[in-house]
Amino acid sequence: MCGIVGVVGNKRAKEIVLTGLHKLEYRGYDSAGIMLSENAEFTVKKTPGRVAELEKEVVGIDGFSTGIGHTRWATHGEPKEENAHPHLSKSGRFGLVHNGVIENFSELKEKYLTDVTLAGETDSEVIVEVVDYFSRKGLDTMSAFTSMLKEVKGSYALALIDIEDDSRLFLAKHKSPLLIGLGEDFNLVGSDAMAMINETNQFVEIMDKERIVLTANTMTIYNENNEEVVRDAYTAEIDASDTEKGLYPHYMSKEIDEQPAVMRNLIQEYLTTEGASKIPTNIISDMIESDRIYIVGCGTSWHAGLVGKKMLEELTGIPVEVHLASEMGYDMPLLSKNPYFIFLTQSGETADSRQVLVKVNELGLPSLTITNVKGSTLSREATHTLLLHAGPEIAVASTKAYTSQIAVMLLLGKALGEEKNRKVAKELDLIHELSIVAGVMETLIDDKDVYDRLTREYLETTRNAFYIGRGLDYAVSLEGALKLKEISYIQAEGFAAGELKHGTIALIEEGTPVIGLISNEVTSAHTRGNIIEVESRGAKAMVIALEGLDKPGDDIVLPHVHSLLTPLVMAIPLQFIAYYASLHRDLDVDKPRNLAKSVTVE
Ligand code: F6R
């Protein structure tokens, strides 16, 4: 949440910062701002709304070689110019961008800023004034910056410019992501590698509580104890083109279409050509000791966890619980004797999930993060990591990361089940089954016009919708409903099909859209019965059924796949339905209101 980018020592500073901000808009897009500086000449421009708006404000402003920029997801204070970053201290000497939440900003205000009238309501404005306060007390900039950091409680990724020495950027990080990019005779900083990938593929990690002084040619890292730290750069595997839309109208449509390739990629990453698991043996040996697996996640990742539970239980015989991170952090259930934690997080930065991991680490328990982002906070802090290998996911609504999370849990379940000598795991040929899934995904992706038509027919004017299913279909119905509500703003609920009659069926009226999911032989007749019940009360039911369980009149028939893998294909029409519902309402598919992709506040 909130994106930061900065550059020092490059005359294209404005262009570099704006390009970076565009790439970081997935982190928040309520407002944007830029500060450019050289030889104590500087300019600050801020605007509510998107980076495209900011771009209009800086036309013709050129020639600066130091810059910082920010794209905001509002936490403290509404999205307006005064609350947008960079914040300039009242003295006009310091400019700062911040990502994170300063929990004690009111106390800091009372302690240091009784004589300062703040322009906005943000916690971030307070901390730049605190730097200014210490500087006015006679401290040099690094000491003033450090003194401010010593006072601060909360999370931050920070970049500060001192107008009086704008050949340096002062940086710090704690619990919010920040990365250094190394250019030739210039250096960069950003919330992620994508923000800098057009300029470099050489990056240096920053650890929590470190401070950095960055110039065009030097990078000095200090740890908490004020000791200098030497750290090598690494080469990023992503390509600038991975972050472009290409010919697609939206990132979401591109990312939906990429799912067959992701499935094939996962086969290569996690299985040998003979079908043996490539999952590191230390993960399997840690897990095999456990008597209960706890899956932790939020939103779509939590939904993937619900699917993963059924797969892992079936393949390994180990009981699995799935928990919402935001609940578990403050309401830890009674744990089994040998628990094993799996953190599902596409971004690897989600604050709710991280606070559970912090507690798990305090308890000394083993954990695995399944994430799309190598080197992300939850990846670094868990015992082990498995990557999703899905490529950058930029649309706020998660699609390929969801199916990839499911597939990785399947691969993990098979490897663990085989190690436990489970027949069901040994008999599951995942090269074969995931290849079939990839092929079926392609067939479904080719049917875009069908989803476009069905979305018009069922969801064109509705204010609400229901998704119903049983078992794995229920888990997928929750995800289908979330996709629809987050990008089309149609109020949608996923329901266990048999549960509607226990209360919620009261909401069904003439024309209410109900999307029924049927992929399980054992429960298909019951779900069909539930669909008839809602139709009898006026609902317009769209039925999506797996081949073999389909009936004449069903709207979408999914080609047959292995019964454990049905969520991977059921997800595709649901993602498209949400996509078209958003498109038909003329909404911003990739950047829905009030949301951000990386949720770094609790
Ligand atoms: C919805 C979506 C969110 C995320 C959730 C957790 O499309 O993407 O619900 O799944 O915010 O994010 P991660 O997976 O990054 O921890």
Coordinates of C-alpha atoms and ligand atoms in Angstrom, one line a residue:
M1 CA 0.0 0.0 0.0
C2 CA 1.5 3.2 -1.2
G3 CA 4.4 3.1 -3.6
I4 CA 7.7 4.9 -3.4
V5 CA 10.3 5.5 -6.0
G6 CA 13.3 7.7 -6.0
V7 CA 16.4 8.4 -8.1
V8 CA 19.7 10.3 -7.5
G9 CA 22.2 11.4 -10.1
N10 CA 20.2 11.2 -13.3
K11 CA 19.0 14.1 -15.4
R12 CA 16.0 12.0 -16.4
A13 CA 14.8 12.0 -12.8
K14 CA 11.3 13.2 -13.6
E15 CA 10.8 10.5 -16.3
I16 CA 12.3 7.8 -14.1
V17 CA 10.1 8.7 -11.2
L18 CA 6.9 8.9 -13.3
T19 CA 7.6 5.6 -15.0
G20 CA 8.2 4.0 -11.6
L21 CA 5.0 5.5 -10.2
H22 CA 2.9 4.1 -13.1
K23 CA 4.4 0.6 -12.2
L24 CA 3.6 1.1 -8.5
E25 CA 0.0 2.3 -9.0
Y26 CA -1.2 -1.3 -8.1
R27 CA -0.1 -0.3 -4.5
G28 CA -2.5 2.6 -4.3
Y29 CA -3.9 5.2 -6.6
D30 CA -5.8 7.8 -4.4
S31 CA -3.3 10.5 -5.1
A32 CA 0.3 10.9 -6.4
G33 CA 3.2 13.3 -6.0
I34 CA 6.7 14.1 -7.1
M35 CA 9.6 16.2 -5.8
L36 CA 12.5 17.1 -8.1
S37 CA 15.6 18.8 -6.9
E38 CA 19.1 19.9 -8.0
N39 CA 21.6 22.3 -6.4
A40 CA 18.9 23.5 -3.9
E41 CA 16.5 24.3 -6.7
F42 CA 13.4 22.2 -6.3
T43 CA 9.8 21.7 -7.2
V44 CA 7.0 19.6 -5.5
K45 CA 3.8 18.7 -7.4
K46 CA 0.9 16.7 -5.9
T47 CA -2.5 15.8 -7.0
P48 CA -5.5 13.7 -5.9
G49 CA -6.2 10.8 -8.4
R50 CA -4.0 8.9 -10.7
V51 CA -0.4 9.3 -11.8
A52 CA -1.7 10.3 -15.2
E53 CA -3.1 13.5 -13.5
L54 CA 0.3 14.2 -11.9
E55 CA 2.0 13.8 -15.3
K56 CA -0.1 16.8 -16.6
E57 CA 1.2 18.9 -13.7
V58 CA 4.9 18.4 -14.5
V59 CA 4.9 19.0 -18.2
G60 CA 7.8 21.2 -19.1
I61 CA 9.6 20.8 -15.7
D62 CA 12.9 19.2 -16.6
G63 CA 16.6 19.1 -15.8
F64 CA 16.5 17.9 -12.2
S65 CA 18.7 14.9 -11.3
T66 CA 17.3 13.9 -7.9
G67 CA 13.7 12.9 -7.4
I68 CA 11.2 11.1 -5.2
G69 CA 7.7 10.1 -6.0
H70 CA 4.7 8.5 -4.3
T71 CA 1.4 7.0 -5.1
R72 CA -1.0 6.8 -2.2
W73 CA -3.6 4.5 -0.7
A74 CA -5.0 6.7 2.0
T75 CA -4.7 5.5 5.7
H76 CA -4.6 8.8 7.6
G77 CA -6.6 11.6 5.9
E78 CA -8.7 11.7 2.8
P79 CA -7.1 11.6 -0.7
K80 CA -6.5 15.3 -1.3
E81 CA -3.5 17.4 -2.3
E82 CA -2.6 18.4 1.3
N83 CA -2.4 14.7 2.3
A84 CA -0.5 13.6 -0.8
H85 CA 3.2 12.9 -0.6
P86 CA 6.0 14.2 -0.9
H87 CA 5.5 16.2 2.3
L88 CA 7.7 19.3 2.5
S89 CA 8.7 20.5 6.0
K90 CA 7.4 24.0 6.8
S91 CA 11.0 25.3 6.7
G92 CA 11.1 24.2 3.0
R93 CA 14.3 22.2 3.7
F94 CA 13.2 18.5 3.7
G95 CA 10.9 16.5 1.4
L96 CA 9.7 13.0 2.3
V97 CA 7.7 10.1 0.9
H98 CA 6.5 7.4 3.3
N99 CA 4.8 4.0 2.9
G100 CA 3.5 2.5 6.1
V101 CA 1.7 3.6 9.3
I102 CA 3.3 5.7 12.1
E103 CA 1.3 4.5 15.1
N104 CA 2.5 7.2 17.5
F105 CA 2.2 10.2 15.2
S106 CA -0.2 12.1 17.6
E107 CA 2.3 11.7 20.5
L108 CA 5.1 12.9 18.2
K109 CA 3.0 15.9 17.2
E110 CA 2.4 16.8 20.8
K111 CA 6.0 16.3 21.8
Y112 CA 7.8 18.2 19.0
L113 CA 5.4 20.1 16.9
T114 CA 3.3 22.3 19.2
D115 CA 4.5 25.4 17.2
V116 CA 3.9 23.9 13.7
T117 CA 0.6 24.1 11.8
L118 CA 0.3 21.0 9.6
A119 CA -1.2 21.3 6.2
G120 CA -2.9 17.9 6.2
E121 CA -3.9 15.0 8.5
T122 CA -1.2 12.5 7.7
D123 CA 1.2 10.7 10.0
S124 CA 3.9 11.1 7.3
E125 CA 3.8 14.9 7.4
V126 CA 4.5 14.7 11.2
I127 CA 7.7 12.7 10.7
V128 CA 9.2 15.1 8.1
E129 CA 8.6 17.9 10.6
V130 CA 10.3 15.9 13.3
V131 CA 13.4 15.6 11.1
D132 CA 13.2 19.3 10.6
Y133 CA 12.9 19.8 14.3
F134 CA 16.1 17.8 15.1
S135 CA 17.9 19.6 12.2
R136 CA 17.0 23.0 13.7
K137 CA 18.4 21.7 17.0
G138 CA 21.8 21.5 15.2
L139 CA 21.9 17.9 14.1
D140 CA 23.3 17.0 10.7
T141 CA 20.7 15.4 8.4
M142 CA 21.6 11.8 9.0
S143 CA 21.5 12.3 12.7
A144 CA 18.2 14.2 12.5
F145 CA 16.8 11.4 10.3
T146 CA 18.1 8.8 12.8
S147 CA 16.7 10.7 15.8
M148 CA 13.3 10.8 14.2
L149 CA 13.4 7.0 13.4
K150 CA 14.3 6.3 17.1
E151 CA 11.1 8.0 18.1
V152 CA 8.8 6.3 15.6
K153 CA 6.6 3.3 16.3
G154 CA 5.0 1.5 13.4
S155 CA 5.9 0.6 9.9
Y156 CA 7.7 2.7 7.3
A157 CA 9.6 2.8 4.0
L158 CA 11.0 6.3 3.7
A159 CA 12.9 8.4 1.2
L160 CA 14.0 11.9 2.3
I161 CA 15.6 14.7 0.3
D162 CA 17.5 17.5 2.1
I163 CA 17.4 20.5 -0.3
E164 CA 20.7 21.8 1.1
D165 CA 22.4 18.6 -0.1
D166 CA 20.2 17.1 -2.8
S167 CA 23.0 14.8 -4.1
R168 CA 21.9 12.3 -1.4
L169 CA 18.8 10.4 -0.6
F170 CA 18.2 9.3 3.0
L171 CA 16.3 6.0 3.1
A172 CA 15.0 3.7 5.9
K173 CA 12.8 0.7 6.1
H174 CA 10.8 -1.2 8.8
K175 CA 8.0 -3.7 8.0
S176 CA 7.3 -2.0 4.6
P177 CA 9.1 -3.0 1.4
L178 CA 12.0 -1.0 0.0
L179 CA 14.7 -2.0 -2.4
I180 CA 17.7 -0.2 -3.9
G181 CA 18.4 -0.3 -7.7
L182 CA 21.9 0.2 -9.0
G183 CA 22.3 2.2 -12.2
E184 CA 25.4 3.4 -14.0
D185 CA 26.4 6.7 -12.4
F186 CA 23.0 6.9 -10.8
N187 CA 21.1 5.0 -8.2
L188 CA 17.4 4.2 -7.5
V189 CA 15.1 3.2 -4.7
G190 CA 11.6 1.7 -5.0
S191 CA 8.9 -0.2 -3.3
D192 CA 9.6 -3.1 -5.7
A193 CA 11.8 -4.1 -8.5
M194 CA 9.1 -3.5 -11.1
A195 CA 9.3 0.3 -10.4
M196 CA 13.0 0.3 -11.4
I197 CA 13.2 -2.5 -14.0
N198 CA 13.3 -0.1 -17.0
E199 CA 16.5 1.3 -15.6
T200 CA 18.3 -1.7 -14.0
N201 CA 18.2 -5.3 -13.2
Q202 CA 20.7 -5.0 -10.3
F203 CA 19.1 -4.7 -6.9
V204 CA 20.1 -4.6 -3.2
E205 CA 17.8 -5.7 -0.4
I206 CA 17.2 -3.5 2.6
M207 CA 16.5 -5.1 5.9
D208 CA 14.2 -3.9 8.6
K209 CA 15.6 -1.0 10.7
E210 CA 18.4 -0.2 8.3
R211 CA 19.2 3.3 7.1
I212 CA 20.9 4.2 3.9
V213 CA 22.6 7.1 2.4
L214 CA 22.3 6.9 -1.4
T215 CA 24.3 9.0 -3.9
A216 CA 24.8 8.6 -7.6
N217 CA 27.7 6.3 -7.1
T218 CA 27.6 5.1 -3.5
M219 CA 25.3 3.2 -1.2
T220 CA 26.1 3.2 2.5
I221 CA 23.9 0.9 4.6
Y222 CA 23.8 1.3 8.4
N223 CA 22.2 -1.3 10.7
E224 CA 20.3 -0.6 13.9
N225 CA 23.6 -0.5 15.8
N226 CA 25.0 2.1 13.5
E227 CA 27.4 -0.3 11.9
E228 CA 28.1 -0.2 8.2
V229 CA 26.7 -3.2 6.4
V230 CA 28.1 -4.5 3.1
R231 CA 25.6 -6.3 0.9
D232 CA 25.9 -7.6 -2.7
A233 CA 23.5 -6.8 -5.4
Y234 CA 21.4 -9.5 -7.1
T235 CA 20.1 -9.8 -10.6
A236 CA 16.4 -9.7 -10.9
E237 CA 14.8 -12.4 -13.0
I238 CA 11.9 -10.2 -14.2
D239 CA 11.9 -8.6 -17.5
A240 CA 10.6 -5.1 -18.2
S241 CA 8.2 -6.7 -20.8
D242 CA 6.6 -8.9 -18.0
T243 CA 5.2 -5.7 -16.5
E244 CA 3.6 -4.4 -19.7
K245 CA 0.1 -5.0 -21.0
G246 CA 1.2 -5.6 -24.5
L247 CA -1.9 -5.7 -26.8
Y248 CA -4.3 -6.5 -24.0
P249 CA -6.8 -3.8 -22.9
H250 CA -6.3 -4.6 -19.2
Y251 CA -3.7 -6.4 -17.1
M252 CA -6.5 -8.6 -15.7
S253 CA -7.4 -10.0 -19.2
K254 CA -3.7 -10.6 -19.8
E255 CA -3.2 -12.3 -16.5
I256 CA -6.3 -14.6 -16.9
D257 CA -5.0 -15.6 -20.3
E258 CA -1.5 -16.4 -18.8
Q259 CA -2.9 -19.2 -16.5
P260 CA -2.3 -22.1 -18.9
A261 CA 1.4 -21.0 -19.2
V262 CA 1.6 -20.7 -15.4
M263 CA 0.4 -24.3 -15.0
R264 CA 3.0 -25.5 -17.5
N265 CA 5.7 -23.5 -15.8
L266 CA 4.8 -25.0 -12.4
I267 CA 5.1 -28.5 -13.9
Q268 CA 8.7 -27.6 -14.9
E269 CA 9.6 -25.9 -11.7
Y270 CA 8.3 -28.5 -9.3
L271 CA 8.5 -31.9 -11.2
T272 CA 11.2 -33.7 -13.0
T273 CA 10.4 -35.1 -16.5
E274 CA 9.8 -38.4 -14.8
G275 CA 7.2 -36.8 -12.5
A276 CA 9.4 -36.8 -9.3
S277 CA 9.0 -33.9 -6.9
K278 CA 11.5 -31.1 -7.0
I279 CA 10.1 -29.5 -3.8
P280 CA 13.1 -29.2 -1.4
T281 CA 13.3 -32.2 0.9
N282 CA 13.8 -30.1 4.0
I283 CA 10.3 -28.7 3.5
I284 CA 8.8 -32.2 3.2
S285 CA 10.8 -33.5 6.2
D286 CA 9.6 -30.6 8.4
M287 CA 6.0 -31.1 7.3
I288 CA 6.0 -34.8 7.7
E289 CA 6.6 -34.3 11.4
S290 CA 3.4 -32.2 11.8
D291 CA 0.1 -33.4 13.1
R292 CA -1.9 -30.5 11.8
I293 CA -1.3 -27.9 9.1
Y294 CA -2.5 -24.3 9.6
I295 CA -3.1 -22.3 6.4
V296 CA -3.1 -18.6 6.9
G297 CA -4.2 -16.0 4.3
C298 CA -6.4 -13.1 3.4
G299 CA -9.0 -12.5 0.7
T300 CA -8.2 -14.5 -2.5
S301 CA -5.3 -16.2 -0.8
W302 CA -7.6 -17.4 2.0
H303 CA -10.0 -18.7 -0.7
A304 CA -7.1 -20.6 -2.2
G305 CA -6.3 -22.0 1.2
L306 CA -9.9 -23.4 1.5
V307 CA -9.2 -25.3 -1.7
G308 CA -5.8 -26.3 -0.5
K309 CA -7.2 -27.7 2.7
K310 CA -9.2 -30.3 0.8
M311 CA -6.3 -31.2 -1.5
L312 CA -3.8 -31.5 1.3
E313 CA -6.1 -33.5 3.6
E314 CA -6.9 -35.9 0.8
L315 CA -3.3 -36.4 -0.4
T316 CA -1.5 -36.4 3.0
G317 CA -4.0 -37.5 5.5
I318 CA -2.9 -34.6 7.8
P319 CA -5.8 -32.5 9.2
V320 CA -5.7 -28.9 7.9
E321 CA -7.2 -25.7 9.3
V322 CA -7.6 -22.5 7.3
H323 CA -7.5 -19.2 9.1
L324 CA -8.1 -15.6 8.2
A325 CA -4.8 -13.8 9.1
S326 CA -6.6 -10.7 10.4
E327 CA -8.4 -12.9 12.9
M328 CA -5.7 -15.3 13.8
G329 CA -3.2 -12.7 14.8
Y330 CA -5.3 -11.7 17.8
D331 CA -7.3 -14.9 18.3
M332 CA -4.8 -17.8 18.0
P333 CA -6.7 -21.1 18.2
L334 CA -5.5 -23.9 20.4
L335 CA -2.6 -25.4 18.4
S336 CA -1.9 -29.1 18.0
K337 CA 1.3 -30.6 19.4
N338 CA 3.3 -30.3 16.2
P339 CA 1.7 -27.6 14.1
Y340 CA 3.0 -26.5 10.7
F341 CA 2.1 -23.1 9.2
I342 CA 1.6 -22.3 5.5
F343 CA 1.3 -18.6 4.7
L344 CA -0.4 -18.0 1.4
T345 CA 0.4 -14.5 0.1
Q346 CA 0.7 -13.5 -3.5
S347 CA 2.6 -10.3 -2.6
G348 CA 4.5 -11.6 0.4
E349 CA 3.9 -8.3 2.1
T350 CA 0.4 -8.5 3.6
A351 CA 0.5 -7.0 7.1
D352 CA -2.3 -9.2 8.5
S353 CA -0.5 -12.4 7.5
R354 CA 2.9 -11.1 8.6
Q355 CA 1.7 -10.4 12.1
V356 CA 0.6 -14.1 12.4
L357 CA 4.1 -15.1 11.1
V358 CA 5.8 -12.9 13.7
K359 CA 3.8 -14.8 16.4
V360 CA 4.6 -18.2 14.8
N361 CA 8.3 -17.3 14.8
E362 CA 8.1 -16.2 18.5
L363 CA 6.6 -19.6 19.3
G364 CA 9.6 -21.2 17.4
L365 CA 7.2 -23.0 15.0
P366 CA 8.1 -24.1 11.4
S367 CA 6.5 -22.3 8.5
L368 CA 6.3 -22.1 4.8
T369 CA 5.4 -19.0 2.7
I370 CA 3.9 -19.7 -0.7
T371 CA 4.3 -16.4 -2.6
N372 CA 4.8 -14.9 -6.0
V373 CA 7.5 -12.4 -4.8
K374 CA 11.0 -13.7 -4.2
G375 CA 12.7 -12.0 -1.3
S376 CA 9.4 -10.5 0.0
T377 CA 9.0 -10.0 3.8
L378 CA 7.0 -13.2 4.4
S379 CA 9.3 -15.2 2.3
R380 CA 12.4 -13.9 4.2
E381 CA 10.8 -14.4 7.6
A382 CA 9.3 -17.9 7.2
T383 CA 11.4 -21.1 7.5
H384 CA 10.9 -22.0 3.9
T385 CA 9.5 -20.5 0.7
L386 CA 7.8 -22.0 -2.4
L387 CA 7.4 -19.5 -5.3
L388 CA 4.3 -19.3 -7.4
H389 CA 6.3 -18.6 -10.6
A390 CA 3.3 -16.8 -12.0
G391 CA 5.1 -13.7 -13.2
P392 CA 4.2 -10.2 -12.0
E393 CA 0.5 -9.9 -11.3
I394 CA -0.5 -6.2 -11.7
A395 CA -4.3 -6.1 -11.8
V396 CA -5.6 -5.6 -8.3
A397 CA -8.0 -8.6 -8.7
S398 CA -5.9 -11.6 -8.3
T399 CA -6.3 -14.3 -11.0
K400 CA -3.2 -16.2 -12.0
A401 CA -1.8 -16.0 -8.4
Y402 CA -4.9 -17.7 -7.1
T403 CA -4.7 -20.7 -9.5
S404 CA -1.0 -20.9 -9.0
Q405 CA -1.4 -21.0 -5.2
I406 CA -3.8 -23.9 -5.7
A407 CA -1.5 -25.8 -8.0
V408 CA 1.5 -25.3 -5.7
M409 CA -0.5 -26.7 -2.8
L410 CA -1.4 -29.7 -5.0
L411 CA 2.2 -30.3 -5.9
L412 CA 3.2 -30.0 -2.2
G413 CA 0.4 -32.3 -1.2
K414 CA 1.5 -34.9 -3.7
A415 CA 5.1 -34.7 -2.6
L416 CA 4.2 -35.0 1.1
G417 CA 1.6 -37.7 0.5
E418 CA 4.1 -39.8 -1.5
E419 CA 6.6 -39.5 1.3
K420 CA 3.9 -40.8 3.6
N421 CA 3.3 -43.6 1.2
R422 CA -0.3 -42.6 0.5
K423 CA -1.7 -44.5 -2.4
V424 CA -3.9 -41.6 -3.5
A425 CA -0.8 -39.4 -3.8
K426 CA 1.3 -42.0 -5.6
E427 CA -1.5 -42.5 -8.2
L428 CA -1.9 -38.9 -9.0
D429 CA 0.1 -38.1 -12.1
L430 CA 0.4 -34.3 -11.9
I431 CA 2.4 -33.9 -15.1
H432 CA -0.6 -35.5 -16.9
E433 CA -3.4 -33.8 -14.8
L434 CA -1.9 -30.3 -14.8
S435 CA -1.2 -30.6 -18.5
I436 CA -4.9 -31.4 -19.0
V437 CA -5.9 -28.5 -16.8
A438 CA -3.6 -26.2 -18.9
G439 CA -5.3 -27.4 -22.1
V440 CA -8.8 -27.0 -20.6
M441 CA -7.9 -23.5 -19.4
E442 CA -7.0 -22.7 -23.0
T443 CA -10.3 -24.0 -24.3
L444 CA -12.2 -22.0 -21.7
I445 CA -10.1 -18.8 -22.4
D446 CA -11.1 -19.1 -26.1
D447 CA -14.8 -18.8 -25.1
K448 CA -14.6 -15.1 -24.1
D449 CA -17.6 -14.1 -26.2
V450 CA -19.7 -16.7 -24.2
Y451 CA -18.8 -15.0 -20.9
D452 CA -19.4 -11.6 -22.4
R453 CA -22.9 -12.7 -23.5
L454 CA -23.7 -14.5 -20.2
T455 CA -22.6 -11.5 -18.2
R456 CA -24.9 -9.2 -20.1
E457 CA -27.8 -11.7 -19.8
Y458 CA -27.5 -12.3 -16.0
L459 CA -25.6 -9.3 -14.5
E460 CA -26.2 -6.3 -16.7
T461 CA -28.4 -4.3 -14.3
T462 CA -28.4 -6.3 -11.1
R463 CA -27.3 -4.8 -7.7
N464 CA -26.6 -8.3 -6.2
A465 CA -25.7 -11.9 -7.1
F466 CA -25.2 -15.2 -5.4
Y467 CA -22.7 -18.0 -6.2
I468 CA -23.5 -21.4 -4.8
G469 CA -21.7 -24.7 -4.7
R470 CA -20.8 -27.5 -2.4
G471 CA -17.3 -28.8 -1.3
L472 CA -14.6 -27.5 -3.6
D473 CA -17.3 -25.6 -5.5
Y474 CA -18.3 -23.8 -2.4
A475 CA -14.7 -22.7 -1.9
V476 CA -14.6 -21.5 -5.5
S477 CA -17.9 -19.7 -5.2
L478 CA -16.4 -17.5 -2.4
E479 CA -13.7 -16.5 -4.8
G480 CA -16.1 -15.9 -7.7
A481 CA -18.2 -13.6 -5.5
L482 CA -15.1 -11.7 -4.3
K483 CA -13.9 -11.2 -7.9
L484 CA -17.3 -9.9 -8.9
K485 CA -17.7 -7.5 -6.0
E486 CA -14.3 -6.0 -6.0
I487 CA -14.2 -5.0 -9.7
S488 CA -17.9 -4.6 -10.6
Y489 CA -19.2 -3.3 -7.2
I490 CA -22.2 -5.7 -7.5
Q491 CA -22.9 -7.0 -4.0
A492 CA -22.1 -10.7 -4.3
E493 CA -22.0 -13.6 -1.9
G494 CA -20.6 -17.1 -2.1
F495 CA -22.7 -19.7 -0.3
A496 CA -22.6 -23.3 0.5
A497 CA -25.5 -24.4 -1.7
G498 CA -27.3 -26.3 1.0
E499 CA -27.1 -23.4 3.4
L500 CA -29.2 -20.9 1.5
K501 CA -32.5 -22.4 2.7
H502 CA -31.4 -21.8 6.3
G503 CA -32.0 -18.1 6.0
T504 CA -30.4 -16.4 3.0
I505 CA -32.9 -17.7 0.5
A506 CA -35.1 -14.9 1.9
L507 CA -33.1 -12.5 -0.3
I508 CA -34.0 -14.3 -3.5
E509 CA -36.5 -12.4 -5.5
E510 CA -37.7 -12.1 -9.1
G511 CA -34.6 -11.9 -11.3
T512 CA -31.9 -12.3 -8.6
P513 CA -28.9 -13.9 -10.4
V514 CA -27.6 -17.1 -8.8
I515 CA -24.6 -18.8 -10.3
G516 CA -24.6 -22.5 -9.5
L517 CA -21.3 -24.4 -9.6
I518 CA -21.4 -28.2 -10.2
S519 CA -18.2 -30.2 -10.4
N520 CA -18.7 -32.9 -7.8
E521 CA -20.5 -36.2 -8.7
V522 CA -21.5 -36.9 -5.1
T523 CA -23.2 -33.6 -4.5
S524 CA -24.3 -32.6 -8.0
A525 CA -27.9 -33.8 -7.5
H526 CA -28.2 -31.8 -4.3
T527 CA -26.8 -28.6 -5.8
R528 CA -29.2 -29.0 -8.7
G529 CA -32.0 -29.3 -6.2
N530 CA -30.8 -26.1 -4.5
I531 CA -30.8 -24.4 -7.9
I532 CA -34.4 -25.4 -8.5
E533 CA -35.3 -24.1 -5.1
V534 CA -34.0 -20.6 -5.9
E535 CA -35.5 -20.7 -9.4
S536 CA -38.9 -21.5 -7.9
R537 CA -38.5 -18.2 -6.0
G538 CA -37.8 -16.2 -9.1
A539 CA -34.0 -16.4 -9.3
K540 CA -32.2 -16.4 -12.7
A541 CA -29.8 -19.3 -12.4
M542 CA -26.7 -19.6 -14.5
V543 CA -25.3 -23.1 -14.2
I544 CA -21.6 -24.0 -14.7
A545 CA -21.2 -27.8 -14.7
L546 CA -18.3 -30.2 -15.3
E547 CA -18.7 -32.4 -18.4
G548 CA -20.4 -35.6 -17.4
L549 CA -22.5 -33.8 -14.7
D550 CA -24.0 -31.3 -17.1
K551 CA -27.6 -31.2 -18.1
P552 CA -29.3 -29.7 -21.2
G553 CA -29.7 -26.0 -20.7
D554 CA -26.5 -25.5 -18.6
D555 CA -24.8 -22.3 -19.5
I556 CA -21.2 -23.4 -19.4
V557 CA -19.9 -27.0 -19.5
L558 CA -16.3 -27.4 -18.3
P559 CA -14.3 -30.1 -20.1
H560 CA -13.5 -33.0 -17.8
V561 CA -10.5 -32.7 -15.4
H562 CA -9.4 -34.8 -12.4
S563 CA -11.9 -34.3 -9.5
L564 CA -9.3 -32.7 -7.2
L565 CA -8.3 -30.2 -9.8
T566 CA -11.7 -28.8 -10.7
P567 CA -11.2 -25.4 -8.9
L568 CA -8.4 -24.6 -11.4
V569 CA -10.8 -24.7 -14.3
M570 CA -13.9 -23.5 -12.6
A571 CA -12.1 -20.3 -11.7
I572 CA -11.7 -19.3 -15.3
P573 CA -15.3 -18.5 -16.3
L574 CA -15.8 -16.8 -12.9
Q575 CA -12.8 -14.5 -13.5
F576 CA -14.2 -13.6 -16.9
I577 CA -17.7 -13.0 -15.6
A578 CA -16.2 -10.5 -13.1
Y579 CA -14.1 -9.0 -15.8
Y580 CA -17.0 -8.4 -18.2
A581 CA -19.3 -7.2 -15.5
S582 CA -16.7 -4.5 -14.7
L583 CA -16.2 -3.7 -18.3
H584 CA -19.9 -3.4 -19.1
R585 CA -20.3 -1.0 -16.2
D586 CA -17.5 1.1 -17.6
L587 CA -15.4 0.7 -14.5
D588 CA -11.6 0.6 -14.0
V589 CA -11.0 -3.2 -14.2
D590 CA -7.4 -3.1 -13.1
K591 CA -7.7 -0.4 -10.4
P592 CA -11.0 -0.8 -8.6
R593 CA -12.1 1.9 -6.1
N594 CA -10.8 1.8 -2.5
L595 CA -8.4 -1.1 -3.1
A596 CA -4.7 -1.7 -3.5
K597 CA -2.8 -4.8 -4.5
S598 CA -0.4 -5.0 -1.7
V599 CA -2.1 -4.5 1.7
T600 CA 0.6 -3.5 4.1
V601 CA -1.6 -2.1 6.9
E602 CA -3.5 -4.2 9.5
Ligands
F6R1 C1 -8.4 -10.1 -4.4 C2 -7.1 -10.0 -3.8 C3 -7.0 -9.9 -2.3 C4 -5.7 -10.6 -1.8 C5 -5.5 -10.3 -0.4 C6 -4.2 -10.9 0.2 O1 -8.4 -10.2 -5.7 O2 -6.1 -10.1 -4.5 O3 -8.1 -10.4 -1.7 O4 -5.7 -11.9 -2.1 O5 -5.4 -8.9 -0.2 O6 -3.1 -10.5 -0.6 P1 -1.8 -11.4 -0.6 O7 -2.1 -12.7 -1.4 O8 -0.8 -10.6 -1.4 O9 -1.4 -11.7 0.8

